[in-house]
């Protein structure tokens, strides 16, 4: 088989075989060596983050991709996208017309990996635990609409919501809603370290070196009952320090799959220089990048400074110089292809203009050049981020209106510092929790948000977000969602920059690469199997 790029349509689910509702691990696993998947995600325990893999804390694509293999949720997002479907649940649904009462009935015979039964009480324990701990990562915000959790017998759980939330089924498919046992996890305390216990498709064993995970071995959980069909008995996730090391391992045959994150140069090389051993799979992606602001910081407290930056930044040039065809300019928090997307920043600022930016600053009496530092994570979103921030620095400085420096830090230091408000301007990426506009808006703008943002807009929080969640028809929610995006373009608590595609490089004897990663960047190890090399 010649090396080639396989491009998957955004409507992948319409072309994919339908997963059988009975699912389970009995109908899948293939014999053979473990499939080894490389990633540049790093899993580090530190004083600031002692429990990186606890479902009540983790709120990042890397840890979530580990948790999804081990911790089962009531609902799961199907391989090709679309509405979530029951996994640990046999059935789930709203039982009232106002979308405020959501009931789930568990599958019969559910067990944790150790053989203990999974009951409705475990579901209640897990949801209540995440809400009670309310970790500073902001992940509990996904459960913010929950008022109380009620159980009826061992197999039925009822969620009473504070307000209507049509997106709640999606939220029950995220790891923060993962089902845990009170025997393994304390109610009011995070579980330090890297061990995870659950009832998901795999069990896991982490190979830890110092305070960091080097590799994780996932073995098929014989007790798993759910929607997913496992196509392998064992998979290994190996963490690399950078994309170059991961690429070298793939070329040498030390790993079978290179997942996130590859550099644009590596992707171009795989596209342009086939050697017959490795395929490049392009999967529709919804990942976005933006600049965030500590809006109470003196240097950017004036809206005019943030607006002037939005007026100067040239997204098209940024994408062209750094990411090429692998990304596209983004003018809103909500990416293109998601219902409710609006080009609010383009509508307000149009094409980049130094003159318009100068007028914005002059009108508020702001002395130029405005001196500030752009902070970014050196390792978390790929090593190309450094080049991206150099381009942003040059654009802003060339305007003569700004005196910008850039400063990077590794994610284990960067993320805690951002949460503590140490950065006035910072780069951030977003991998969606689920494919809906709410997941691009609420984690940035709602109370107890992912950024621990100092920006508060009562109209967005108290009216528009709740209003959008009342609409089961997400197209009907577009009016509220568009209004939110317009307010963001006016106030500029963030500046959206681009949205990207995602790629998986895979040896030609590995099957299932087209499903290895979902549009929400979920790593689906259960889809991979070993075939015959061409």
Coordinates of N, CA, C and O in Angstrom, one line a residue, residues 353-437:
X353 N -6.1 46.3 10.3 CA -5.8 47.8 10.0 C -5.1 48.4 11.2 O -5.7 48.5 12.3
X354 N -3.9 48.9 10.9 CA -3.1 49.6 11.9 C -3.8 51.0 12.2 O -3.9 51.4 13.4
X355 N -4.3 51.6 11.2 CA -4.9 52.9 11.4 C -6.2 52.8 12.3 O -6.3 53.6 13.2
X356 N -7.0 51.8 12.1 CA -8.2 51.6 13.0 C -7.7 51.3 14.4 O -8.3 51.8 15.4
X357 N -6.7 50.5 14.5 CA -6.2 50.2 15.9 C -5.7 51.4 16.6 O -5.9 51.6 17.8
X358 N -4.9 52.2 15.8 CA -4.4 53.5 16.4 C -5.5 54.4 16.9 O -5.4 55.0 18.0
X359 N -6.6 54.5 16.1 CA -7.7 55.3 16.5 C -8.4 54.8 17.8 O -8.8 55.6 18.6
X360 N -8.5 53.5 17.9 CA -9.1 52.9 19.1 C -8.3 53.3 20.3 O -8.9 53.6 21.4
X361 N -7.0 53.2 20.3 CA -6.1 53.6 21.4 C -6.1 55.1 21.7 O -6.2 55.5 22.8
X362 N -6.1 55.8 20.6 CA -6.1 57.3 20.8 C -7.4 57.8 21.4 O -7.3 58.7 22.3
X363 N -8.5 57.2 21.0 CA -9.7 57.7 21.6 C -9.8 57.5 23.1 O -10.5 58.3 23.8
X364 N -9.1 56.5 23.6 CA -9.1 56.3 25.1 C -7.9 56.9 25.7 O -7.6 56.7 26.9
X365 N -7.1 57.6 25.0 CA -5.9 58.3 25.5 C -4.8 57.3 26.0 O -4.0 57.7 26.9
X366 N -4.7 56.2 25.3 CA -3.7 55.2 25.7 C -2.3 55.5 25.0 O -2.3 55.6 23.8
X367 N -1.3 55.6 25.8 CA 0.0 55.9 25.2 C 0.6 54.7 24.5 O 0.5 53.5 25.0
X368 N 1.2 54.9 23.4 CA 1.8 53.8 22.6 C 3.3 54.0 22.6 O 3.8 55.1 22.7
X369 N 4.1 52.9 22.4 CA 3.6 51.5 22.3 C 3.2 50.9 23.6 O 3.8 51.2 24.6
X370 N 2.2 50.1 23.6 CA 1.7 49.4 24.8 C 2.7 48.2 25.0 O 2.8 47.3 24.1
X371 N 3.3 48.1 26.1 CA 4.3 47.1 26.4 C 3.6 45.9 27.1 O 2.9 46.1 28.2
X372 N 3.7 44.7 26.6 CA 3.1 43.5 27.2 C 3.8 42.3 26.8 O 4.6 42.3 25.8
X373 N 3.6 41.2 27.5 CA 4.2 39.9 27.2 C 3.1 38.9 26.9 O 2.1 38.8 27.6
X374 N 3.3 38.1 25.8 CA 2.4 37.0 25.4 C 3.0 35.7 25.9 O 4.2 35.4 25.6
X375 N 2.3 35.0 26.7 CA 2.8 33.8 27.3 C 2.2 32.6 26.6 O 1.0 32.6 26.1
X376 N 2.9 31.5 26.5 CA 2.4 30.3 25.8 C 3.0 29.0 26.4 O 4.1 29.1 27.0
X377 N 2.4 27.9 26.1 CA 2.9 26.6 26.6 C 3.8 26.1 25.5 O 3.5 26.0 24.3
X378 N 5.0 25.7 25.9 CA 6.0 25.3 25.0 C 5.8 23.8 24.4 O 6.3 23.5 23.3
X379 N 5.1 23.0 25.2 CA 5.0 21.6 24.9 C 3.6 21.1 24.6 O 3.4 20.1 23.9
X380 N 2.6 21.7 25.1 CA 1.3 21.2 25.2 C 0.6 21.1 23.9 O -0.1 20.1 23.6
X381 N 0.7 22.1 23.1 CA 0.0 22.2 21.8 C 1.0 21.9 20.6 O 0.6 22.2 19.5
X382 N 2.1 21.4 20.9 CA 3.1 21.1 19.9 C 4.2 22.2 19.8 O 4.0 23.3 20.3
X383 N 5.4 21.8 19.4 CA 6.5 22.7 19.4 C 6.3 23.9 18.4 O 7.1 24.9 18.5
X384 N 5.4 23.8 17.5 CA 5.1 24.8 16.5 C 4.6 26.1 17.2 O 4.6 27.2 16.6
X385 N 4.1 26.0 18.4 CA 3.5 27.1 19.1 C 4.5 28.2 19.2 O 4.1 29.4 19.2
X386 N 5.8 27.9 19.4 CA 6.8 28.9 19.5 C 6.9 29.8 18.3 O 6.9 31.0 18.3
X387 N 6.8 29.2 17.1 CA 6.8 29.9 15.8 C 5.6 30.8 15.7 O 5.6 31.9 15.3
X388 N 4.4 30.2 16.1 CA 3.2 31.0 16.1 C 3.2 32.3 16.9 O 2.8 33.3 16.4
X389 N 3.8 32.2 18.1 CA 3.9 33.4 18.9 C 4.9 34.4 18.4 O 4.8 35.6 18.7
X390 N 5.9 33.9 17.7 CA 6.9 34.8 17.1 C 6.2 35.6 16.0 O 6.5 36.8 15.8
X391 N 5.3 35.0 15.2 CA 4.6 35.7 14.2 C 3.6 36.7 14.8 O 3.6 37.8 14.3
X392 N 3.0 36.3 15.9 CA 2.1 37.3 16.6 C 2.9 38.5 17.1 O 2.4 39.6 17.0
X393 N 4.0 38.2 17.7 CA 4.9 39.3 18.2 C 5.3 40.2 17.1 O 5.2 41.5 17.3
X394 N 5.7 39.7 16.0 CA 6.1 40.5 14.8 C 4.9 41.4 14.3 O 5.1 42.6 14.0
X395 N 3.8 40.8 14.2 CA 2.6 41.5 13.7 C 2.3 42.7 14.6 O 2.1 43.8 14.1
X396 N 2.3 42.5 15.9 CA 1.9 43.5 16.8 C 3.0 44.6 16.9 O 2.7 45.8 16.9
X397 N 4.2 44.2 16.9 CA 5.3 45.1 17.0 C 5.5 45.9 15.7 O 5.8 47.1 15.8
X398 N 5.3 45.3 14.6 CA 5.4 46.0 13.3 C 4.3 47.1 13.2 O 4.5 48.1 12.4
X399 N 3.3 47.0 13.9 CA 2.2 48.1 13.9 C 2.7 49.4 14.5 O 2.2 50.4 14.3
X400 N 3.8 49.3 15.4 CA 4.3 50.4 16.1 C 3.4 50.8 17.3 O 3.8 51.7 18.1
X401 N 2.3 50.1 17.5 CA 1.4 50.4 18.6 C 1.7 49.5 19.8 O 1.2 49.8 20.9
X402 N 2.5 48.5 19.7 CA 2.8 47.6 20.8 C 4.3 47.3 20.9 O 5.0 47.3 19.9
X403 N 4.7 47.0 22.1 CA 6.1 46.5 22.3 C 5.9 45.2 23.0 O 5.7 45.1 24.2
X404 N 6.0 44.1 22.2 CA 5.6 42.8 22.7 C 6.8 41.9 22.9 O 7.7 41.9 22.0
X405 N 6.8 41.1 23.9 CA 7.8 40.1 24.2 C 7.0 38.8 24.3 O 5.7 38.8 24.6
X406 N 7.6 37.6 24.1 CA 6.9 36.3 24.3 C 7.7 35.5 25.3 O 9.0 35.6 25.3
X407 N 7.0 34.7 26.0 CA 7.7 33.9 27.0 C 6.9 32.5 27.1 O 5.7 32.5 27.2
X408 N 7.7 31.4 27.0 CA 7.1 30.1 27.1 C 7.4 29.4 28.4 O 8.4 29.7 29.1
X409 N 6.5 28.4 28.7 CA 6.7 27.5 29.9 C 6.1 26.2 29.6 O 5.2 26.1 28.8
X410 N 6.7 25.1 30.2 CA 6.1 23.8 30.0 C 4.7 23.8 30.7 O 4.4 24.5 31.7
X411 N 3.8 22.9 30.2 CA 2.4 22.9 30.6 C 2.3 22.7 32.1 O 1.4 23.2 32.7
X412 N 3.1 21.8 32.7 CA 2.9 21.6 34.1 C 3.2 22.8 35.0 O 2.7 22.9 36.1
X413 N 3.9 23.8 34.4 CA 4.1 25.1 35.1 C 3.1 26.1 34.6 O 2.6 27.0 35.3
X414 N 2.9 26.1 33.3 CA 2.1 27.1 32.6 C 0.6 27.1 33.1 O 0.0 28.1 33.4
X415 N 0.0 25.9 33.1 CA -1.4 25.8 33.4 C -1.7 26.3 34.8 O -2.6 27.1 35.0
X416 N -1.0 25.8 35.9 CA -1.2 26.4 37.2 C -1.0 27.9 37.3 O -1.8 28.6 38.0
X417 N 0.0 28.4 36.6 CA 0.2 29.9 36.6 C -1.0 30.6 36.0 O -1.4 31.7 36.4
X418 N -1.5 30.1 34.9 CA -2.6 30.7 34.2 C -3.8 30.7 35.1 O -4.5 31.7 35.2
X419 N -4.1 29.6 35.8 CA -5.2 29.5 36.7 C -5.1 30.5 37.9 O -6.1 31.0 38.4
X420 N -3.9 30.8 38.3 CA -3.7 31.7 39.4 C -3.6 33.2 38.9 O -3.4 34.1 39.7
X421 N -3.8 33.4 37.6 CA -3.9 34.8 37.1 C -2.6 35.5 36.9 O -2.5 36.7 37.0
X422 N -1.5 34.7 36.8 CA -0.2 35.3 36.7 C 0.1 35.9 35.3 O 1.1 36.6 35.1
X423 N -0.7 35.5 34.3 CA -0.4 36.0 32.9 C -1.5 37.0 32.5 O -2.7 36.8 32.7
X424 N -1.0 38.2 32.0 CA -1.9 39.2 31.5 C -2.5 38.8 30.1 O -3.7 39.0 29.8
X425 N -1.7 38.2 29.3 CA -2.1 37.8 27.9 C -1.5 36.4 27.8 O -0.3 36.2 28.0
X426 N -2.3 35.4 27.3 CA -1.8 34.0 27.3 C -2.4 33.3 26.1 O -3.6 33.6 25.7
X427 N -1.7 32.4 25.6 CA -2.2 31.5 24.5 C -2.9 30.3 25.1 O -2.5 29.7 26.1
X428 N -4.0 29.9 24.5 CA -4.7 28.7 25.0 C -5.4 28.0 23.8 O -5.8 28.6 22.9
X429 N -5.5 26.7 23.9 CA -6.2 25.9 22.9 C -7.4 25.3 23.5 O -7.5 25.2 24.8
X430 N -8.3 24.9 22.7 CA -9.5 24.2 23.2 C -9.8 23.0 22.4 O -10.0 23.1 21.1
X431 N -9.9 21.8 23.0 CA -10.4 20.6 22.4 C -11.8 20.4 23.0 O -12.0 20.3 24.2
X432 N -12.8 20.3 22.1 CA -14.2 20.4 22.6 C -14.5 19.2 23.5 O -14.1 18.0 23.2
X433 N -15.4 19.4 24.5 CA -15.9 18.3 25.3 C -16.9 17.5 24.5 O -17.0 16.3 24.8
X434 N -17.6 18.1 23.6 CA -18.6 17.4 22.8 C -18.9 18.4 21.6 O -18.6 19.6 21.7
X435 N -19.4 17.9 20.5 CA -19.6 18.7 19.3 C -20.9 19.6 19.4 O -21.9 19.4 18.7
X436 N -20.8 20.6 20.2 CA -21.9 21.6 20.4 C -21.3 22.9 20.7 O -20.3 23.0 21.4
X437 N -22.0 24.0 20.3 CA -21.5 25.4 20.6 C -21.3 25.6 22.1 O -20.4 26.4 22.5

